[in-house]
Amino acid sequence: QVQLVQSGGEVKKPGTSVRVSCKGSGYEFAKFGISWLRQAPGQGLEWMGWIDPDTGNTNDAQKFKDRVMLATDSATDTVYMEMKNLRSDDTAVYYCARDPSGPLAYWGQGTLVTVSS
Amino acid sequence: DIQMTQSPSSLSASLGDRVTITCRASQNIGHYLGWYRQKPGKAPELLLYGASILLEGVPSRFIGTGSGTDFTLTISSLRPEDFATYYCQQYDNVPRTFGRGTKVDIK
C-alpha cells in the first residue's frame, strides 16, 4: 500500500535550519510529485511547495521561496524539505503528501517542528 | 492566489443530523476541488475530489456538489467519526489553497 513516512519531531532555536524527510513506498516514487504543507497549532493548512521526484523540478509558494529548499534522493525514494532562518511562527506540523497535480490522497504522518529559544 | 472562503467556521450538530458546508473560490476552478476531513492529531484524509467524486472506500453519506466558484459538502447523517474539521482545497492553480476549515462538534 502507498505510504509516506516522515522523519521525527525537531526542536530548533530561532535562526537555525531544519530538514524534514519523507520516504515513499508502495508505488513508483518517481511518477508522482510530492507537496509539502504545514499546519500551525490550531490553524488551517498551508501549502508550501511541490517537487517532482523524477526531475527535481520544484514549484514553491512565494511566501517560502527564500527560506525553503526541496530536494529529492531517487536512490532512497525520499524527498526533503529544508527551511532556514527559523522563526517562532514556523512552529507547526509539517506534512508531505503525494501530489499528482491533483488531489492529495496520501499524506505522511506529520512532523512537529518546534522553534523556541 | 485563489482564495477559498469556507463557511461556517464551526457548527454543532447531533448524531444523525444532516450538515452542509460551503466553499467559494475567488475565481473559476472548474471541478478542481477536494474535500478533506481531519481528526485531531491526524493528517487530513481526502474524502472527495473533482468536486463530487468519492474516493474509494469513503461512505456515500458524503456528498459533494458544485462547479466553477461555488461548492458544497453535505454529510447526510452524522456518525461519531464525522466530528472533525473539514477543509476544501483547490488544485486548479498553484499555489494550492485551502479554506480555513469547518469544525463540526457535538451539540
CSV table of N, CA, C and O in Angstrom, one decimal, chain A residues 3-5 9-11 15 20 34 40 44 48 54-55 57 65-66 71 74-75 77-78 83 88-89 96 98 109 112:
chain,number,residue,atom,x,y,z
A,3,GLN,N,2.6,4.4,1.1
A,3,GLN,CA,2.9,5.0,2.4
A,3,GLN,C,3.9,6.1,2.2
A,3,GLN,O,4.8,6.0,1.4
A,4,LEU,N,3.7,7.2,3.0
A,4,LEU,CA,4.7,8.2,3.1
A,4,LEU,C,5.1,8.3,4.6
A,4,LEU,O,4.3,8.5,5.4
A,5,VAL,N,6.4,8.1,4.9
A,5,VAL,CA,6.9,8.1,6.3
A,5,VAL,C,7.8,9.3,6.5
A,5,VAL,O,8.9,9.3,5.8
A,9,GLY,N,10.0,14.4,15.1
A,9,GLY,CA,9.9,15.8,15.5
A,9,GLY,C,11.3,16.4,15.8
A,9,GLY,O,12.2,15.8,16.2
A,10,GLU,N,11.3,17.8,15.7
A,10,GLU,CA,12.5,18.5,15.9
A,10,GLU,C,12.2,19.7,16.8
A,10,GLU,O,11.1,20.3,16.7
A,11,VAL,N,13.2,20.1,17.6
A,11,VAL,CA,13.2,21.3,18.4
A,11,VAL,C,14.4,22.1,18.0
A,11,VAL,O,15.5,21.6,18.0
A,15,GLY,N,16.6,31.1,14.0
A,15,GLY,CA,17.7,31.4,13.2
A,15,GLY,C,18.4,30.2,12.7
A,15,GLY,O,19.3,30.4,11.8
A,20,VAL,N,13.4,18.1,7.1
A,20,VAL,CA,12.4,17.0,7.3
A,20,VAL,C,12.4,16.1,6.1
A,20,VAL,O,12.4,16.6,4.9
A,34,ILE,N,5.5,15.4,-5.0
A,34,ILE,CA,5.3,15.5,-3.6
A,34,ILE,C,5.1,16.9,-3.2
A,34,ILE,O,5.9,17.8,-3.6
A,40,ALA,N,0.1,25.2,11.5
A,40,ALA,CA,0.5,25.8,12.8
A,40,ALA,C,-0.6,25.4,13.9
A,40,ALA,O,-1.7,25.0,13.5
A,44,GLY,N,-5.2,26.4,10.1
A,44,GLY,CA,-5.5,25.6,8.9
A,44,GLY,C,-4.3,25.1,8.2
A,44,GLY,O,-3.1,25.2,8.7
A,48,MET,N,3.1,24.7,0.9
A,48,MET,CA,4.5,25.4,0.8
A,48,MET,C,5.1,25.2,-0.5
A,48,MET,O,5.9,26.1,-1.0
A,54,ASP,N,11.3,12.9,-9.9
A,54,ASP,CA,12.0,12.4,-11.1
A,54,ASP,C,13.0,13.4,-11.6
A,54,ASP,O,14.1,13.1,-11.9
A,55,THR,N,12.5,14.7,-11.7
A,55,THR,CA,13.4,15.7,-12.3
A,55,THR,C,14.1,16.6,-11.3
A,55,THR,O,15.0,17.3,-11.6
A,57,ASN,N,12.5,19.2,-10.3
A,57,ASN,CA,11.9,20.5,-10.5
A,57,ASN,C,10.9,20.8,-9.4
A,57,ASN,O,10.3,19.9,-8.8
A,65,LYS,N,9.7,31.0,-0.8
A,65,LYS,CA,10.8,30.9,-1.8
A,65,LYS,C,12.2,31.1,-1.3
A,65,LYS,O,13.1,30.5,-1.7
A,66,ASP,N,12.3,32.1,-0.4
A,66,ASP,CA,13.7,32.4,0.0
A,66,ASP,C,14.2,31.6,1.2
A,66,ASP,O,15.4,31.6,1.5
A,71,ALA,N,14.3,19.0,-2.0
A,71,ALA,CA,15.3,18.1,-2.7
A,71,ALA,C,14.8,16.7,-2.8
A,71,ALA,O,13.9,16.3,-2.0
A,74,SER,N,16.6,10.0,-5.4
A,74,SER,CA,16.0,8.9,-6.1
A,74,SER,C,16.5,7.5,-5.6
A,74,SER,O,15.7,6.5,-5.7
A,75,ALA,N,17.7,7.5,-5.1
A,75,ALA,CA,18.2,6.2,-4.7
A,75,ALA,C,17.5,5.6,-3.5
A,75,ALA,O,17.4,4.4,-3.3
A,77,ASP,N,14.2,6.9,-2.6
A,77,ASP,CA,12.7,7.3,-2.7
A,77,ASP,C,12.4,8.3,-1.6
A,77,ASP,O,11.3,8.1,-0.9
A,78,THR,N,13.2,9.2,-1.4
A,78,THR,CA,13.0,10.2,-0.3
A,78,THR,C,13.1,11.6,-0.8
A,78,THR,O,13.9,11.9,-1.7
A,83,MET,N,14.1,24.1,5.7
A,83,MET,CA,13.8,25.5,6.0
A,83,MET,C,14.9,26.2,6.8
A,83,MET,O,15.3,25.6,7.8
A,88,SER,N,9.8,31.7,15.4
A,88,SER,CA,8.9,31.1,16.3
A,88,SER,C,7.6,30.8,15.6
A,88,SER,O,6.9,29.8,15.9
A,89,ASP,N,7.2,31.6,14.6
A,89,ASP,CA,5.9,31.3,13.9
A,89,ASP,C,6.1,30.2,12.9
A,89,ASP,O,5.1,29.9,12.1
A,96,CYS,N,4.1,16.0,4.3
A,96,CYS,CA,4.3,15.7,2.9
A,96,CYS,C,3.1,15.0,2.4
A,96,CYS,O,2.4,14.3,3.1
A,98,ARG,N,1.5,13.0,-1.4
A,98,ARG,CA,1.6,12.7,-2.8
A,98,ARG,C,0.7,13.6,-3.6
A,98,ARG,O,-0.5,13.6,-3.4
A,109,GLN,N,2.7,11.2,8.0
A,109,GLN,CA,2.1,11.2,9.4
A,109,GLN,C,2.2,12.6,10.0
A,109,GLN,O,1.6,12.9,11.1
A,112,LEU,N,6.3,17.4,13.7
A,112,LEU,CA,6.2,18.6,14.5
A,112,LEU,C,7.6,19.3,14.6
A,112,LEU,O,8.5,18.6,15.1
